[in-house]
Amino acid sequence: MKHHNLFSHGRRILCDIVAMVALFLALGTLPGAVFGQAATGSAAMKIGIIGSGNIGSTVGTLWVKAGHQVLFSSRHPEELKSLVDGLGPLARAGTVSEALSFSNVVFIGVPYSAYPQLGTDYAKEFVGKIVLDAGNAVLARDGEIAKEARQNGVGLTSAKLLAGARIVRAFNTLNFRKVASLSNRPEGRIAIPMAGNDQEALKVASALVRDAGFDPVILGSLQRSKVFEQGGPLYGQEISAQEMRERLKTLP
């Protein structure tokens, strides 16, 4: 009788597990723990990081932890070994060319003075690619191209330099330390302002902003991204999505 009871109890547990997995599948949200991976709020993507310094490595790490495959690129990919080794099998290192060919989405985190050369060297590879542009045009560092970007808007200048890319401005308003410390903040998520001309690219980028632990706030076209450039009213703001939308109502 004891063996029969144990068998019946085990069968009930198995049935409960099967029912629970079936429920998650029906909802489309299977917990990452079932497969030993981090859960992700969007479909797992292949992301190429161009410029794996402070901001690139920080945001890329958040995406790896969310379950995305990330290729961190550099002119010296061998120097990224400790970074990718510490992140596990979803992370790898490579060249810029490899990052572009590997990815569904590209994140750019290099000094703005490097954008013209990127656009020249990889013109064909950027065409049709969703690009999250986190660059800031710093006059003292980036020279003449920074003057043009400040005058015409960084978003529109990036679209000109990376012709054919589906540019979304995002992640340029907070330094890497803030991004790391504010991700999934317990007392409430911080807003990341975004702008772009391609609706599908904005949708994909919004999901990735959420997976990094923030709330996306889409302001409009690339022209509108001027309000969160350096010196703009939304630059550096550590506020909620609701607070950001309220502030937007006061801006021209």
Coordinates of C-alpha atoms in Angstrom, one line a residue:
M1 CA 0.0 0.0 0.0
K2 CA 2.9 2.3 0.9
H3 CA 4.4 1.8 -2.6
H4 CA 1.1 2.5 -4.2
N5 CA 0.7 5.7 -2.3
L6 CA 4.2 6.9 -3.2
F7 CA 3.4 6.1 -6.9
S8 CA 0.2 8.0 -6.7
H9 CA 1.8 11.0 -5.0
G10 CA 4.6 11.0 -7.6
R11 CA 2.1 10.8 -10.5
R12 CA 0.2 13.7 -9.1
I13 CA 3.4 15.9 -8.8
L14 CA 4.3 15.0 -12.4
C15 CA 0.8 15.9 -13.6
D16 CA 1.0 19.2 -11.7
I17 CA 4.4 20.0 -13.4
V18 CA 3.0 19.1 -16.9
A19 CA -0.1 21.2 -16.3
M20 CA 2.1 24.2 -15.1
V21 CA 4.4 24.0 -18.2
A22 CA 1.3 23.7 -20.4
L23 CA -0.1 26.9 -18.8
F24 CA 3.1 28.8 -19.3
L25 CA 3.3 27.7 -22.9
A26 CA -0.3 28.8 -23.5
L27 CA 0.6 32.2 -22.0
G28 CA 3.8 32.4 -24.1
T29 CA 5.9 33.0 -21.0
L30 CA 7.9 30.0 -20.0
P31 CA 10.1 30.9 -17.0
G32 CA 13.8 30.9 -17.8
A33 CA 14.4 28.7 -14.7
V34 CA 12.8 25.8 -16.6
F35 CA 15.7 25.8 -19.0
G36 CA 18.3 27.2 -16.7
Q37 CA 18.4 30.6 -18.6
A38 CA 17.5 34.1 -17.8
A39 CA 13.9 35.0 -18.8
T40 CA 13.5 37.7 -21.4
G41 CA 10.7 40.1 -22.0
S42 CA 11.1 39.8 -25.8
A43 CA 12.2 37.1 -28.2
A44 CA 15.9 36.3 -27.8
M45 CA 17.9 38.3 -30.4
K46 CA 21.4 38.5 -31.8
I47 CA 22.9 41.8 -30.8
G48 CA 26.2 43.3 -32.0
I49 CA 27.9 45.9 -29.8
I50 CA 30.2 48.3 -31.7
G51 CA 32.4 49.8 -29.2
S52 CA 32.6 47.6 -26.1
G53 CA 33.9 50.3 -23.7
N54 CA 32.0 51.6 -20.8
I55 CA 28.5 52.1 -22.1
G56 CA 28.7 49.2 -24.7
S57 CA 29.9 46.6 -22.2
T58 CA 27.3 47.8 -19.6
V59 CA 24.3 47.7 -21.8
G60 CA 25.5 44.5 -23.6
T61 CA 25.9 42.8 -20.2
L62 CA 22.3 43.6 -19.2
W63 CA 21.1 42.1 -22.5
V64 CA 23.1 38.9 -21.9
K65 CA 21.5 38.6 -18.5
A66 CA 18.1 39.0 -20.2
G67 CA 18.8 36.0 -22.4
H68 CA 20.1 37.6 -25.6
Q69 CA 23.1 36.5 -27.6
V70 CA 25.6 39.4 -27.7
L71 CA 28.8 39.8 -29.8
F72 CA 31.0 42.5 -28.3
S73 CA 33.3 44.0 -30.9
S74 CA 36.5 46.0 -30.8
R75 CA 39.5 46.7 -32.9
H76 CA 41.2 44.4 -30.4
P77 CA 38.7 41.7 -29.6
E78 CA 41.3 39.7 -27.7
E79 CA 41.1 42.4 -25.0
L80 CA 37.5 41.5 -24.4
K81 CA 38.2 37.9 -23.3
S82 CA 37.7 38.5 -19.6
L83 CA 34.4 40.3 -20.3
V84 CA 32.9 37.6 -22.4
D85 CA 34.3 34.7 -20.3
G86 CA 32.5 36.2 -17.3
L87 CA 29.2 36.4 -19.0
G88 CA 29.0 32.8 -20.2
P89 CA 27.9 31.1 -23.5
L90 CA 25.6 33.9 -24.7
A91 CA 28.5 36.3 -25.0
R92 CA 31.3 36.3 -27.5
A93 CA 33.9 38.8 -28.8
G94 CA 34.8 39.7 -32.4
T95 CA 35.5 42.4 -34.9
V96 CA 33.1 45.1 -36.1
S97 CA 32.6 43.2 -39.3
E98 CA 31.6 40.1 -37.4
A99 CA 29.3 42.1 -35.1
L100 CA 27.4 43.4 -38.2
S101 CA 27.1 40.1 -39.9
F102 CA 26.1 38.3 -36.7
S103 CA 23.4 40.6 -35.5
N104 CA 19.7 41.4 -35.9
V105 CA 20.3 44.7 -34.0
V106 CA 23.4 46.8 -33.5
F107 CA 24.3 49.0 -30.5
I108 CA 26.8 51.8 -31.2
G109 CA 28.8 53.0 -28.2
V110 CA 31.9 54.7 -29.8
P111 CA 33.0 58.3 -29.7
Y112 CA 31.1 60.3 -32.3
S113 CA 34.2 61.2 -34.2
A114 CA 34.4 57.5 -35.2
Y115 CA 30.9 57.5 -36.9
P116 CA 32.1 58.9 -40.3
Q117 CA 34.7 56.1 -40.7
L118 CA 32.2 53.5 -39.6
G119 CA 29.8 54.7 -42.2
T120 CA 32.4 54.6 -44.9
D121 CA 34.0 51.2 -44.0
Y122 CA 30.7 49.3 -43.5
A123 CA 28.3 51.2 -45.7
K124 CA 26.7 48.1 -47.2
E125 CA 26.5 46.3 -43.9
F126 CA 24.5 49.1 -42.2
V127 CA 21.8 49.2 -44.9
G128 CA 18.5 47.9 -43.4
K129 CA 20.1 47.2 -40.0
I130 CA 18.3 48.3 -36.8
V131 CA 20.9 50.5 -35.0
L132 CA 20.5 51.8 -31.4
D133 CA 22.6 55.0 -31.4
A134 CA 23.9 55.9 -28.0
G135 CA 26.5 58.5 -29.2
N136 CA 26.9 62.0 -28.0
A137 CA 28.6 64.7 -30.0
V138 CA 31.2 66.2 -27.7
L139 CA 32.9 69.3 -29.1
A140 CA 36.1 69.0 -27.2
R141 CA 36.6 65.4 -28.2
D142 CA 34.9 64.8 -31.5
G143 CA 36.0 67.9 -33.6
E144 CA 34.2 69.0 -36.8
I145 CA 31.6 66.3 -36.9
A146 CA 30.4 67.3 -33.5
K147 CA 29.8 70.8 -34.7
E148 CA 27.6 69.5 -37.5
A149 CA 25.8 67.1 -35.2
R150 CA 25.1 69.9 -32.6
Q151 CA 23.8 72.2 -35.4
N152 CA 21.6 69.7 -37.3
G153 CA 20.8 67.2 -34.5
V154 CA 22.7 64.0 -33.6
G155 CA 20.0 61.7 -34.8
L156 CA 19.7 63.2 -38.2
T157 CA 23.5 63.4 -38.5
S158 CA 23.8 59.7 -37.6
A159 CA 21.2 58.8 -40.2
K160 CA 23.3 60.7 -42.8
L161 CA 26.6 59.1 -41.8
L162 CA 25.1 55.5 -41.5
A163 CA 23.0 55.8 -44.6
G164 CA 20.3 53.2 -44.9
A165 CA 20.4 52.2 -41.3
R166 CA 17.2 52.1 -39.2
I167 CA 18.4 54.5 -36.5
V168 CA 16.9 54.7 -33.0
R169 CA 18.4 57.2 -30.6
A170 CA 18.5 55.6 -27.1
F171 CA 20.8 55.1 -24.1
N172 CA 22.7 58.4 -24.6
T173 CA 21.3 60.3 -21.6
L174 CA 22.9 58.4 -18.7
N175 CA 26.5 57.5 -18.1
F176 CA 27.4 53.8 -17.8
R177 CA 27.6 53.8 -14.0
K178 CA 24.0 55.2 -13.8
V179 CA 22.8 52.6 -16.4
A180 CA 24.3 49.8 -14.3
S181 CA 22.9 51.1 -11.0
L182 CA 19.5 52.1 -12.1
S183 CA 18.6 49.0 -14.2
N184 CA 15.5 47.4 -12.7
R185 CA 15.5 49.9 -9.8
P186 CA 13.4 48.3 -7.0
E187 CA 11.5 51.5 -6.3
G188 CA 10.5 51.9 -9.9
R189 CA 12.0 51.8 -13.4
I190 CA 13.7 54.8 -14.9
A191 CA 12.6 56.1 -18.3
I192 CA 14.9 55.9 -21.4
P193 CA 13.9 58.5 -24.0
M194 CA 13.9 57.3 -27.6
A195 CA 13.4 58.6 -31.1
G196 CA 13.4 57.2 -34.6
N197 CA 11.8 57.3 -38.0
D198 CA 11.2 53.5 -38.4
Q199 CA 8.2 52.2 -36.4
E200 CA 9.4 48.5 -36.5
A201 CA 12.9 49.5 -35.4
L202 CA 11.3 51.5 -32.5
K203 CA 9.2 48.5 -31.5
V204 CA 12.3 46.2 -31.4
A205 CA 14.4 48.9 -29.6
S206 CA 11.6 49.4 -27.0
A207 CA 11.6 45.7 -26.1
L208 CA 15.4 45.8 -25.7
V209 CA 15.1 48.9 -23.4
R210 CA 12.7 46.9 -21.3
D211 CA 15.0 43.9 -21.2
A212 CA 17.8 46.1 -20.0
G213 CA 15.6 47.1 -17.0
F214 CA 14.2 50.5 -18.1
D215 CA 10.9 51.9 -19.5
P216 CA 11.0 53.2 -23.1
V217 CA 9.4 56.6 -23.9
I218 CA 9.2 57.2 -27.6
L219 CA 9.3 61.0 -28.3
G220 CA 8.8 60.9 -32.1
S221 CA 11.1 61.2 -35.1
L222 CA 14.9 61.5 -35.1
Q223 CA 14.4 65.3 -35.3
R224 CA 12.7 65.2 -31.9
S225 CA 15.8 63.5 -30.3
K226 CA 17.2 67.0 -29.9
V227 CA 15.3 67.3 -26.6
F228 CA 17.5 64.6 -25.0
E229 CA 20.8 65.5 -26.5
Q230 CA 23.5 66.9 -24.2
G231 CA 22.2 70.2 -23.0
G232 CA 18.6 69.3 -23.8
P233 CA 15.9 69.4 -21.2
L234 CA 15.6 65.6 -20.9
Y235 CA 19.3 64.8 -20.9
G236 CA 20.5 63.1 -17.7
Q237 CA 17.0 62.9 -16.2
E238 CA 16.5 60.0 -13.7
I239 CA 12.7 60.0 -13.8
S240 CA 9.9 57.6 -14.4
A241 CA 8.1 57.2 -17.8
Q242 CA 5.1 59.0 -16.4
E243 CA 7.2 61.9 -15.2
M244 CA 8.9 62.1 -18.6
R245 CA 5.6 62.2 -20.4
E246 CA 4.4 65.0 -18.1
R247 CA 7.6 67.0 -18.8
L248 CA 7.1 66.5 -22.6
K249 CA 3.8 68.4 -22.4
T250 CA 5.7 71.5 -21.3
L251 CA 8.2 71.4 -24.1
P252 CA 7.8 73.1 -27.5

